[in-house]
Coordinates of N, CA and C in Angstrom, one line a residue:
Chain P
X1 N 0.8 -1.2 0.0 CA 0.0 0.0 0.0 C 0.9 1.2 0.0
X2 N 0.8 2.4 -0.4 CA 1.2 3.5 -0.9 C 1.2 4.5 0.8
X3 N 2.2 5.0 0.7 CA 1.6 6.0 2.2 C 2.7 7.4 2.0
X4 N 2.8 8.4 2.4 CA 3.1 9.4 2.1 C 3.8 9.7 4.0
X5 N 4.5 10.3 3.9 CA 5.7 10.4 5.7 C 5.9 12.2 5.4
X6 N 5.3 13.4 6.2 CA 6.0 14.3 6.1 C 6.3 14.4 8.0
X7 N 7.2 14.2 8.3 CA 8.1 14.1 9.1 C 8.3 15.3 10.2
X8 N 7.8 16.7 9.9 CA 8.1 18.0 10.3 C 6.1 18.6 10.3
X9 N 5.6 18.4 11.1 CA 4.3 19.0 11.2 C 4.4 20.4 11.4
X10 N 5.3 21.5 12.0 CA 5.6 22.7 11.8 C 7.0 23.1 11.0
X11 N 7.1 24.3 10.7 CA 8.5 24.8 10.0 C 8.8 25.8 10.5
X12 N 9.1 26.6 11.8 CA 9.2 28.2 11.3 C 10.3 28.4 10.5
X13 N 10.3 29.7 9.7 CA 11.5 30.5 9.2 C 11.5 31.7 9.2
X14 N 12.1 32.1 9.2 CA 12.1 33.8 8.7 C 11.8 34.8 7.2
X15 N 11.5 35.8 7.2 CA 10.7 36.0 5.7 C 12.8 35.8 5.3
X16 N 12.6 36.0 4.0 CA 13.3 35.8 2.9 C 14.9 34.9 3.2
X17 N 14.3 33.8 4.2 CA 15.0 32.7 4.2 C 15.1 31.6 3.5
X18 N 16.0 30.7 3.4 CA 15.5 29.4 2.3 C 14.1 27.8 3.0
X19 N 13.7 27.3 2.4 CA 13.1 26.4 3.2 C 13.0 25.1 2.7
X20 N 13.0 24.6 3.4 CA 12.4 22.9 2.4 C 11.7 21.8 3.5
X21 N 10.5 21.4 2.9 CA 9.9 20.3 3.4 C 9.9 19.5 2.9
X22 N 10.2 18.4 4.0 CA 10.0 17.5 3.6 C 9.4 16.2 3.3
X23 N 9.3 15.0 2.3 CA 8.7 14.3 1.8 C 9.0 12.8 1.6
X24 N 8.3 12.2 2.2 CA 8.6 10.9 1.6 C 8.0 9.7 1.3
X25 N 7.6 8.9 0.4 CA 6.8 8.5 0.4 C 6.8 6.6 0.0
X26 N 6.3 5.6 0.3 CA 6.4 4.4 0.2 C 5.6 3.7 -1.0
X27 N 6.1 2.7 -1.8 CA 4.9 2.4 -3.0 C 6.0 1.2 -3.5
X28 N 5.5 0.4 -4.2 CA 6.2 -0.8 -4.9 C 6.2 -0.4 -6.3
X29 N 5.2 0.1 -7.0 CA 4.7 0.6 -8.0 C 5.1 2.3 -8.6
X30 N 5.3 2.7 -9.7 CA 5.5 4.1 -10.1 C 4.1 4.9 -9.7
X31 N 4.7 6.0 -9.1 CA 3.8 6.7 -8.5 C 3.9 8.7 -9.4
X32 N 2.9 9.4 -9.5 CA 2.7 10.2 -9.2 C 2.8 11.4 -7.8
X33 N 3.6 12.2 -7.8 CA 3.8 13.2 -6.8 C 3.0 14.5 -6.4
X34 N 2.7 14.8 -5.5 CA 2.6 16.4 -5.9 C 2.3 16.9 -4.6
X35 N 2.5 18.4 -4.6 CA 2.7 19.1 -3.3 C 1.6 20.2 -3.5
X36 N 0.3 20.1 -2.6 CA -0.9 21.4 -2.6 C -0.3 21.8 -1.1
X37 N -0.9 23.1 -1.2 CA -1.0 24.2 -0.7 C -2.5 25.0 0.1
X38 N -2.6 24.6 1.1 CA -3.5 24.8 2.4 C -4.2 26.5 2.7
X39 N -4.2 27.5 2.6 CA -4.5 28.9 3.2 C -5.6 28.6 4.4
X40 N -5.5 29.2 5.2 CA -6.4 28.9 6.4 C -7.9 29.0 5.7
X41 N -9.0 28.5 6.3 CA -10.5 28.4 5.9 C -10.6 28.2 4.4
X42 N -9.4 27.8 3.1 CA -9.5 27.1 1.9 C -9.5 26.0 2.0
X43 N -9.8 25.4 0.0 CA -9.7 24.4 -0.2 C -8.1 24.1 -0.4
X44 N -7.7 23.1 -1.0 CA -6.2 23.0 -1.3 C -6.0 23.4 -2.8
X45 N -4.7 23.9 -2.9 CA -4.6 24.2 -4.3 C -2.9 23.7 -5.1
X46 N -3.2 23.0 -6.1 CA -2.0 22.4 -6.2 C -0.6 23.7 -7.0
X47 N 0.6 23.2 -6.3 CA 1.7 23.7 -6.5 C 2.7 23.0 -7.2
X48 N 2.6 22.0 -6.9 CA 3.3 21.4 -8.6 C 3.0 19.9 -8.3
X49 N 3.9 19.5 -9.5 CA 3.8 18.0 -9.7 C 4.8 17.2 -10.1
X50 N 4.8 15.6 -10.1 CA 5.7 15.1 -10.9 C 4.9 13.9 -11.1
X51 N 5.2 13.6 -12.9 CA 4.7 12.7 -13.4 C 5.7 12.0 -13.7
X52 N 6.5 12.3 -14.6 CA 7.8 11.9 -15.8 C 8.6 12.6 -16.0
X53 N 10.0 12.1 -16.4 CA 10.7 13.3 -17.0 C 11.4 13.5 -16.1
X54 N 12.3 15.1 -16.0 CA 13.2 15.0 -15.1 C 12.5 15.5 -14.0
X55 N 13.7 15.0 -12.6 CA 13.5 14.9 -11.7 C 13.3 16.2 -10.7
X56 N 13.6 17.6 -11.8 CA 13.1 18.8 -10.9 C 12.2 19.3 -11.6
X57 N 11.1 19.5 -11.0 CA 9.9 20.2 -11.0 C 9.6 21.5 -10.4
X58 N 9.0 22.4 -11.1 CA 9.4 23.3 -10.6 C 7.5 24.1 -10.8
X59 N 7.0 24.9 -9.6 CA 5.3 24.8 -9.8 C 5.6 26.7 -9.5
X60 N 4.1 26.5 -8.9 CA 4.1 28.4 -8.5 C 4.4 29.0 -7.4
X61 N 4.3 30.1 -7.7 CA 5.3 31.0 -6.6 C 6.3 30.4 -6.1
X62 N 7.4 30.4 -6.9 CA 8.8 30.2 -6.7 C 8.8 29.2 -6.2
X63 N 8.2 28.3 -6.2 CA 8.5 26.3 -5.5 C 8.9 25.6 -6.4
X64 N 9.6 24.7 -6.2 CA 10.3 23.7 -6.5 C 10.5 22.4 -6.2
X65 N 10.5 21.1 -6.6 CA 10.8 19.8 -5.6 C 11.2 19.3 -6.5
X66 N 12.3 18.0 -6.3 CA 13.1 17.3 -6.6 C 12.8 15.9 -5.7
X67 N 12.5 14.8 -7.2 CA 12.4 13.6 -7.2 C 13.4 12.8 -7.0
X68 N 13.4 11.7 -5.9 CA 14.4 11.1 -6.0 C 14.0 9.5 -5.7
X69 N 14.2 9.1 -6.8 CA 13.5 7.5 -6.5 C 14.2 6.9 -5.7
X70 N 15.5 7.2 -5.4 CA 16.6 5.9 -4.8 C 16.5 6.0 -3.5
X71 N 15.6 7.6 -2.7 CA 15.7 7.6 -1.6 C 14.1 7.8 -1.5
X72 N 13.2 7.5 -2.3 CA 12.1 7.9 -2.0 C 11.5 8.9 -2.0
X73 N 12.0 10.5 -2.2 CA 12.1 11.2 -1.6 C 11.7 12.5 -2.5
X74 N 10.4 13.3 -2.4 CA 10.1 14.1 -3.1 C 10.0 15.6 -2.2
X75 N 11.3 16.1 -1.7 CA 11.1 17.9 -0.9 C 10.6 18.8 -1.8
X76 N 10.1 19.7 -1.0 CA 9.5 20.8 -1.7 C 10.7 22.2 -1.0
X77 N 11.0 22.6 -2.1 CA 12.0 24.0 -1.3 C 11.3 25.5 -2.0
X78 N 11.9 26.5 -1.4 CA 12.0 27.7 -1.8 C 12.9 28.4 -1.5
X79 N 13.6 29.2 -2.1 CA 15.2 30.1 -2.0 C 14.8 30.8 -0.9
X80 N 13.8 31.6 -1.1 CA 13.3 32.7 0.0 C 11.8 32.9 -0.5
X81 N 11.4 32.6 1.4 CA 9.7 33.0 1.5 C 9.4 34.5 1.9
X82 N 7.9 34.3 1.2 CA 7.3 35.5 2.2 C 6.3 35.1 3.2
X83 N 6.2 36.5 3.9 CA 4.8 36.0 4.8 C 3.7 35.4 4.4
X84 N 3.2 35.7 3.0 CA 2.4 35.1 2.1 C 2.1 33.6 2.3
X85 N 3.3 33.0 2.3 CA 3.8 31.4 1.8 C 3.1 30.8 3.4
X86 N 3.0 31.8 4.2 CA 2.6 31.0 5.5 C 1.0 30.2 5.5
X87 N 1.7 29.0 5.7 CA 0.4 27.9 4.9 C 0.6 27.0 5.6
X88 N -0.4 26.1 5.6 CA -0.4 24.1 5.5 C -0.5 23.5 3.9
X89 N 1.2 22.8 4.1 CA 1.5 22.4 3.2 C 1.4 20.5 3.2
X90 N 0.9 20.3 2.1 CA 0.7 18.3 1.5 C 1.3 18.0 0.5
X91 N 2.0 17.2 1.4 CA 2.5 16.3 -0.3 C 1.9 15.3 -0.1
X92 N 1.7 14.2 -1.5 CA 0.5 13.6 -1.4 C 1.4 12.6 -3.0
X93 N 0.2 11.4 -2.9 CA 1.1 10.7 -3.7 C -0.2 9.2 -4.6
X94 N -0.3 9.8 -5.9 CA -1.2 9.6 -6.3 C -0.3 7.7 -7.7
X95 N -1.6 6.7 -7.1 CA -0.9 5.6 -7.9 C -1.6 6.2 -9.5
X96 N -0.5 5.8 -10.8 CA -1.8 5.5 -12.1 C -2.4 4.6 -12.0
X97 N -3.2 4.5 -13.8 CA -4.1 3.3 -13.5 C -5.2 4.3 -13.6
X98 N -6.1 3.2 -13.0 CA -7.4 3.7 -13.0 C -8.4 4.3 -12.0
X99 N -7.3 4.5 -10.9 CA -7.7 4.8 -9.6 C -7.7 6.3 -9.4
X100 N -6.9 6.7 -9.5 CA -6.3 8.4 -9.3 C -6.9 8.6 -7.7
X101 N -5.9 7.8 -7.2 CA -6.8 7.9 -5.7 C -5.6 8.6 -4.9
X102 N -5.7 9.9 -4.6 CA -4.5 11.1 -4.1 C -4.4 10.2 -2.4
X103 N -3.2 9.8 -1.9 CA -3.1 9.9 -0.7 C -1.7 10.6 0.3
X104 N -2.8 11.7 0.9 CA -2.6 12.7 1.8 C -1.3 12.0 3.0
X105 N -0.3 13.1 2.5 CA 0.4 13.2 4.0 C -0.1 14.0 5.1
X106 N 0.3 14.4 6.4 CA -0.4 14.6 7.2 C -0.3 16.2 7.5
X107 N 1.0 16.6 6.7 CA 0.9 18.3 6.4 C 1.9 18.9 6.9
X108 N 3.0 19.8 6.9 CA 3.6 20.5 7.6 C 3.1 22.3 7.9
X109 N 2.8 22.8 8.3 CA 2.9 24.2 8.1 C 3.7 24.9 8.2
X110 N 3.9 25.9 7.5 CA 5.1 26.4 7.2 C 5.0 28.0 7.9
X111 N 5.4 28.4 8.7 CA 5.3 29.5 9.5 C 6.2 30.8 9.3
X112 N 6.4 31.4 8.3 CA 7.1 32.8 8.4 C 6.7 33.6 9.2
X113 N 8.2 34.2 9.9 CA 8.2 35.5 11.0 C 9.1 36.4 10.4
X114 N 8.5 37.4 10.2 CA 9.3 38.8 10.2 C 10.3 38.7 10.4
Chain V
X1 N -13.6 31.4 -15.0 CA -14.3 30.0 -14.7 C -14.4 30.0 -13.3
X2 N -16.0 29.9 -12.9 CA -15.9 29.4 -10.9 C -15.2 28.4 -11.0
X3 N -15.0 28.0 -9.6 CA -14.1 26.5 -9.1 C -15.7 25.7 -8.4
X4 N -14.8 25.2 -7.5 CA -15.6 24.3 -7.0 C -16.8 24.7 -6.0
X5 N -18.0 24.7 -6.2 CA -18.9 25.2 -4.8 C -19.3 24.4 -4.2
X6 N -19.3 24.9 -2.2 CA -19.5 24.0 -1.4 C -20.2 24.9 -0.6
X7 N -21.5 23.8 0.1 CA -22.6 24.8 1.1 C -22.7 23.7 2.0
X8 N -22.8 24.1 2.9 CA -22.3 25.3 3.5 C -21.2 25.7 3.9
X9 N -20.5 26.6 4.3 CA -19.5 26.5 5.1 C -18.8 26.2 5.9
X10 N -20.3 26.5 7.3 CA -20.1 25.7 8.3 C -21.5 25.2 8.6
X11 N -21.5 24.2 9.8 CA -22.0 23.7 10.2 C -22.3 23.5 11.8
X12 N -23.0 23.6 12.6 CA -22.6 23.1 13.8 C -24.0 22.2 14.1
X13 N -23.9 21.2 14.5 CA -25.0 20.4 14.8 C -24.7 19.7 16.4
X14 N -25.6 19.2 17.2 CA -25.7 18.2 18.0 C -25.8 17.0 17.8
X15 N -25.6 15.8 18.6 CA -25.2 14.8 18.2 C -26.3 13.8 17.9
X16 N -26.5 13.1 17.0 CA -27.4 12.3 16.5 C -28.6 12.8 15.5
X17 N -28.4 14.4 15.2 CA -28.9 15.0 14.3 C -28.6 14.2 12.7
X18 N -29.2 14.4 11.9 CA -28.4 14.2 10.6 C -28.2 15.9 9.7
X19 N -27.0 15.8 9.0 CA -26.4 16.6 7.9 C -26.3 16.5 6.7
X20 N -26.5 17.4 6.1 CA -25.8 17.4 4.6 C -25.4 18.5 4.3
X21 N -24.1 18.2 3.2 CA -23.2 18.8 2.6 C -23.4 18.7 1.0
X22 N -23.4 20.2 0.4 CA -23.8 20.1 -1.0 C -22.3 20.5 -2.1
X23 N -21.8 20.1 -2.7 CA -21.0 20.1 -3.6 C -21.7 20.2 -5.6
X24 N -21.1 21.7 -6.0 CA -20.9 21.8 -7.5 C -19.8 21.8 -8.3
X25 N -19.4 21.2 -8.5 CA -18.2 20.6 -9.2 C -18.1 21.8 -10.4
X26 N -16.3 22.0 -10.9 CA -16.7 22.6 -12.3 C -17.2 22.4 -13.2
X27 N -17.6 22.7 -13.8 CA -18.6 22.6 -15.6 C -18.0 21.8 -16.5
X28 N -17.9 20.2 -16.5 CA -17.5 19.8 -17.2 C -16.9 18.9 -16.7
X29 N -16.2 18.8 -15.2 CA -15.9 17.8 -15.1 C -16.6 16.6 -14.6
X30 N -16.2 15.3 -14.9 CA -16.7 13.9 -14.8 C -16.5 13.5 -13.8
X31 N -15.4 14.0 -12.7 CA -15.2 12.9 -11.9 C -15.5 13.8 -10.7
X32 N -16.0 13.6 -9.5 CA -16.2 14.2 -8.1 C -16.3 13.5 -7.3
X33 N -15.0 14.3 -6.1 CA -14.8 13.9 -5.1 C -15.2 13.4 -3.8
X34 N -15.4 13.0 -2.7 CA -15.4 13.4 -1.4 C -14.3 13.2 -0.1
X35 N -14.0 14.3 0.5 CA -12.8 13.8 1.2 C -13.3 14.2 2.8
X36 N -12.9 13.8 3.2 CA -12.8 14.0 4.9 C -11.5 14.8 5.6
X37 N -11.3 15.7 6.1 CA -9.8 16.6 6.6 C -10.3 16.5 8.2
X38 N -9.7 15.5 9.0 CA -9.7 15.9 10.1 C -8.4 17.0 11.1
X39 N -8.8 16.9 11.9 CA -7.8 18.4 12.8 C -6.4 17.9 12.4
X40 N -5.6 18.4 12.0 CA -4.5 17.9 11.8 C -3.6 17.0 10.8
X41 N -4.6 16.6 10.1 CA -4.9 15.5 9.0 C -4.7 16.0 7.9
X42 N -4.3 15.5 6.7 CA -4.6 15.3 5.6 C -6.0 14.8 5.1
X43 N -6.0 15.5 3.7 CA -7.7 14.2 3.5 C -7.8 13.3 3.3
X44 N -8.9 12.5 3.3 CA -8.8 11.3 3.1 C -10.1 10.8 2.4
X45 N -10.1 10.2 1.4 CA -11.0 9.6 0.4 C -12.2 9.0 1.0
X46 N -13.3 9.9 0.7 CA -14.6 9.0 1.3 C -15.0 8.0 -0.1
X47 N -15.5 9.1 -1.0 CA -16.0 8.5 -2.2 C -15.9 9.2 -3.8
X48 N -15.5 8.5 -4.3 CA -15.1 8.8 -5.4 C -16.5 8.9 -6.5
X49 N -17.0 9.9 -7.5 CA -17.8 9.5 -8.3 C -17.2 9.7 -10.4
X50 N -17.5 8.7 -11.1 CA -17.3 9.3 -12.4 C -18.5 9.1 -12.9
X51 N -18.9 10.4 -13.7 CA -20.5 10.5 -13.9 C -21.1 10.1 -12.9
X52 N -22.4 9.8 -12.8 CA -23.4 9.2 -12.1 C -22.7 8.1 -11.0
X53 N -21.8 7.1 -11.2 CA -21.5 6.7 -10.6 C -20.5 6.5 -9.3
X54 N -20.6 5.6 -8.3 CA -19.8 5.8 -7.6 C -18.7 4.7 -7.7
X55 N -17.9 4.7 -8.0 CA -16.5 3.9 -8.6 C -15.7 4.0 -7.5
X56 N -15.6 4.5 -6.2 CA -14.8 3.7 -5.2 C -15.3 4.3 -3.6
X57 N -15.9 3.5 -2.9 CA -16.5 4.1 -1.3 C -16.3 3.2 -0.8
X58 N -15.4 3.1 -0.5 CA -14.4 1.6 0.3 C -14.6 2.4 1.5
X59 N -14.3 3.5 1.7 CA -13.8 4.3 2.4 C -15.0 4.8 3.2
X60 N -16.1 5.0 3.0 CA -16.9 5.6 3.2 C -17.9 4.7 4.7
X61 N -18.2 5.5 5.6 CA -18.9 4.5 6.8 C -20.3 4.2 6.1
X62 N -20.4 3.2 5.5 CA -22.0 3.2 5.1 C -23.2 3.1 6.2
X63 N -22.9 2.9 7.0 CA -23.9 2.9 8.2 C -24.6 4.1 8.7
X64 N -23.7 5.6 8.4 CA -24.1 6.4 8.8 C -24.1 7.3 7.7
X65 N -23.3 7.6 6.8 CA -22.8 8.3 5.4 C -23.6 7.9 4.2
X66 N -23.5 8.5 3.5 CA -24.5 8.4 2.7 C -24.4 9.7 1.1
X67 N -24.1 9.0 0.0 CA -24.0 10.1 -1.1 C -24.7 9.5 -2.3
X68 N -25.0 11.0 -2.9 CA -25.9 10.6 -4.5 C -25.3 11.7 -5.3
X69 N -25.0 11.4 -6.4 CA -24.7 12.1 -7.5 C -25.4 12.2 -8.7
X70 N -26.6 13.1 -8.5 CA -27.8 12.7 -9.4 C -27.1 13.5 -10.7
X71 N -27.8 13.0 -12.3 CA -27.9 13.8 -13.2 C -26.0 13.6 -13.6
X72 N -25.1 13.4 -12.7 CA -23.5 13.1 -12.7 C -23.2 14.8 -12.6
X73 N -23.6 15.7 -12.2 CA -23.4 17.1 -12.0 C -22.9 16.9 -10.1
X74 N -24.3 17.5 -9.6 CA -23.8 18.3 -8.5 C -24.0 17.1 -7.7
X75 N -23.6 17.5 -6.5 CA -23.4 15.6 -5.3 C -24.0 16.6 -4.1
X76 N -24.4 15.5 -3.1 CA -24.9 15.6 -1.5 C -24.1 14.5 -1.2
X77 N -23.6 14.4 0.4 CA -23.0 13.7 1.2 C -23.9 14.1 2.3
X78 N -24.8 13.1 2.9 CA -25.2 13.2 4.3 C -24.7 12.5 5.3
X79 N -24.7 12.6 6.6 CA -24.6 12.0 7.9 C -26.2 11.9 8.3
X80 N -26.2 10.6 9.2 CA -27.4 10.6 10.0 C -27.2 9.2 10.5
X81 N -27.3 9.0 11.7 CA -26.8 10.4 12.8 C -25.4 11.1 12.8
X82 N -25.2 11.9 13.2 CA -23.9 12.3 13.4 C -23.6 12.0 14.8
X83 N -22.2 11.9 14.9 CA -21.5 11.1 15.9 C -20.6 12.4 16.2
X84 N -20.1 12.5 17.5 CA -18.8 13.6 18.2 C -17.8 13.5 16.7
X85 N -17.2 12.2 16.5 CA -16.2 12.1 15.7 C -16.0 12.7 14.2
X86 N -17.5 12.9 14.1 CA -17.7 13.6 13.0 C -17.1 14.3 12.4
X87 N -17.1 15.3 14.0 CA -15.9 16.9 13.2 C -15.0 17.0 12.2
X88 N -15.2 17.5 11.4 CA -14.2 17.6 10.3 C -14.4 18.5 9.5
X89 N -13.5 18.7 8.5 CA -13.8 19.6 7.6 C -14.0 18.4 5.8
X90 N -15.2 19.0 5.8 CA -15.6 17.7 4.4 C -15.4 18.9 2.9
X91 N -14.3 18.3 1.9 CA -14.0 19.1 1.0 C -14.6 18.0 0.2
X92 N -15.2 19.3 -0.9 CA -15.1 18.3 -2.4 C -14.6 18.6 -3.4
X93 N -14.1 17.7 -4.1 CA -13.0 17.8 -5.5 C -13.5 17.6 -6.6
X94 N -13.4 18.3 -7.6 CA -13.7 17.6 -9.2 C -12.6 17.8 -9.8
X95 N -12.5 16.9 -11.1 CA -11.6 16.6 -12.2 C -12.3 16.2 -13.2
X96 N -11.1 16.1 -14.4 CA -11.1 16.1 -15.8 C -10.3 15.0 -16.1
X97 N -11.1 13.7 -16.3 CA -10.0 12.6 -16.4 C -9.0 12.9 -17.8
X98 N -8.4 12.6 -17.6 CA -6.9 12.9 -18.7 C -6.1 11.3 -19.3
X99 N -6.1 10.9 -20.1 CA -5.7 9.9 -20.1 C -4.2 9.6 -20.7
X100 N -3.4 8.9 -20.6 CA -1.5 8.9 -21.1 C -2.1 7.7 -22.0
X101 N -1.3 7.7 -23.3 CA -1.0 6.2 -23.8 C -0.7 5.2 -23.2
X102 N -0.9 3.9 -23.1 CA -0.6 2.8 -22.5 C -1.6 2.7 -21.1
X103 N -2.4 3.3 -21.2 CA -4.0 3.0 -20.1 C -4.1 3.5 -18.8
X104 N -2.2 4.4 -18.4 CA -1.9 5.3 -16.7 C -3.2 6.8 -17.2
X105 N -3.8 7.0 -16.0 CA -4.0 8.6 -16.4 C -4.0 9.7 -15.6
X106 N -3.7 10.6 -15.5 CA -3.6 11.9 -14.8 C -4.6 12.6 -14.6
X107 N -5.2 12.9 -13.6 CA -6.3 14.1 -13.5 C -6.0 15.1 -12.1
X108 N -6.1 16.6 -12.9 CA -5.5 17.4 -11.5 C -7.2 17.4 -11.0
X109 N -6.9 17.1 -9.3 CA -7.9 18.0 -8.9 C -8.1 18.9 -8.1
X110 N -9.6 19.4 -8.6 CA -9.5 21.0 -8.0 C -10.5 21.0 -6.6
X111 N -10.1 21.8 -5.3 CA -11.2 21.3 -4.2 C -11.4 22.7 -3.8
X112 N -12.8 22.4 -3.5 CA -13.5 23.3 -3.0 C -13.0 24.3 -1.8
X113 N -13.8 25.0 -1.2 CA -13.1 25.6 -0.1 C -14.1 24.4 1.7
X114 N -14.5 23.4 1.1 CA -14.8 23.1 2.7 C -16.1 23.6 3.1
X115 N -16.4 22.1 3.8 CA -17.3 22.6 4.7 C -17.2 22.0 6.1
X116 N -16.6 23.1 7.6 CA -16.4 22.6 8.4 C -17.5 22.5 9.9
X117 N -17.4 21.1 9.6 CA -19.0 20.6 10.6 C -18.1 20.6 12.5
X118 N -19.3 20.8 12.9 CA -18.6 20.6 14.3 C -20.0 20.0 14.8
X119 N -19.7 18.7 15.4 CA -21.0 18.1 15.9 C -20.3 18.0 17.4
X120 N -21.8 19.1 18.2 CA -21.5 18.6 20.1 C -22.3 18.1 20.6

């Protein structure tokens, strides 16, 4: 069975510091990746993805993650946040096929301070 | 283009009341969601529909839960009764199935903003 590990349920940082969350996820089978994005009282909204192809992916507002099959391992980074970026963040890990059945990690939030 | 609509908002009920939760999916898409976000949680898959159908509620408590996707448009999800454990925040998702050569397929989905129930 497929399951998704994000390891860090908070993050603080500081505005225009670098960040990265982390990701990782278990499956026997080729999987689909992707990292949404939480705002308090929203729905989720996706920030990028990996399907195929190379292994850096790069989504909106300046986010980025890097696949790594040998360690499992899909982080989500940014050079420098803003207060903006202060969220609950998912990475999440969807099998192909016929399922498209997304399964949720359990979220980090990501806390910028002035 | 709207996104996803969800009514209500909120919710607050007492326990053994029943609820429902209304979801419009965007215009066009085939497949809709239902997920469960408890405190802390990620979501988690109640029931899946494409068109009219419901193609996976493994997940779903059938004893107390309950969904129809009339027409393959808009969906209800009820509770009755509702239980303390209830609480949660219930999103719904639609997509656009997308299909790759060789029979994998991709569909982004898009989720609503929530509807968060508090049963006391």
């Amino acid at each position: 069975a497929q399951s998704v590990t994000q390891l860090d349920s908070q993050v603080p940082v500081f505005e225009e510091a670098p960040v990265e969350l982390r990701c990782n996820y278990s499956s026997s089978v080729s999987v689909y990746l992707f990292w949404y994005v939480q705002y308090p009282n929203q729905g989720l909204q996706l920030l990028l993805k990996y399907l195929s192809g190379s292994t850096l992916v790069k989504g909106i507002n300046g986010f980025e993650a890097e696949f790594n099959k040998s360690q499992t391992s899909f982080h989500l980074r940014k050079p420098s946040v803003h207060i903006s970026d202060t969220a609950e963040y998912f990475c999440a890990v969807s099998v192909g096929g016929a399922t498209n059945k997304l399964i949720f990690g359990t979220g980090t939030l990501l806390a910028v301070q002035p | 283009e709207a996104g996803v609509v969800q009514s209500p908002r909120y919710k607050i009920i007492e326990k053994k009341q029943p609820v429902a939760f209304w979801c419009n999916p965007i215009s066009g898409h085939n497949t809709l969601y239902w997920y469960r976000q408890n405190l802390g949680q990620g979501p988690e898959l109640l029931i899946r529909y494409e068109n009219e159908e419901a193609v996976d509620d493994s997940q779903l408590p059938k004893d107390r839960f309950s969904a129809e996707r009339l027409k393959g448009v808009d969906s209800t999800l009820k509770i009755q009764p509702a239980e303390l454990g209830d609480s949660a925040v219930y999103l719904c998702a639609s997509s656009l199935d997308q299909w790759f050569s060789g029979g994998n397929s991709y569909n982004e989905q898009f989720f609503g903003p929530g509807t968060r129930l508090t049963v006391l």
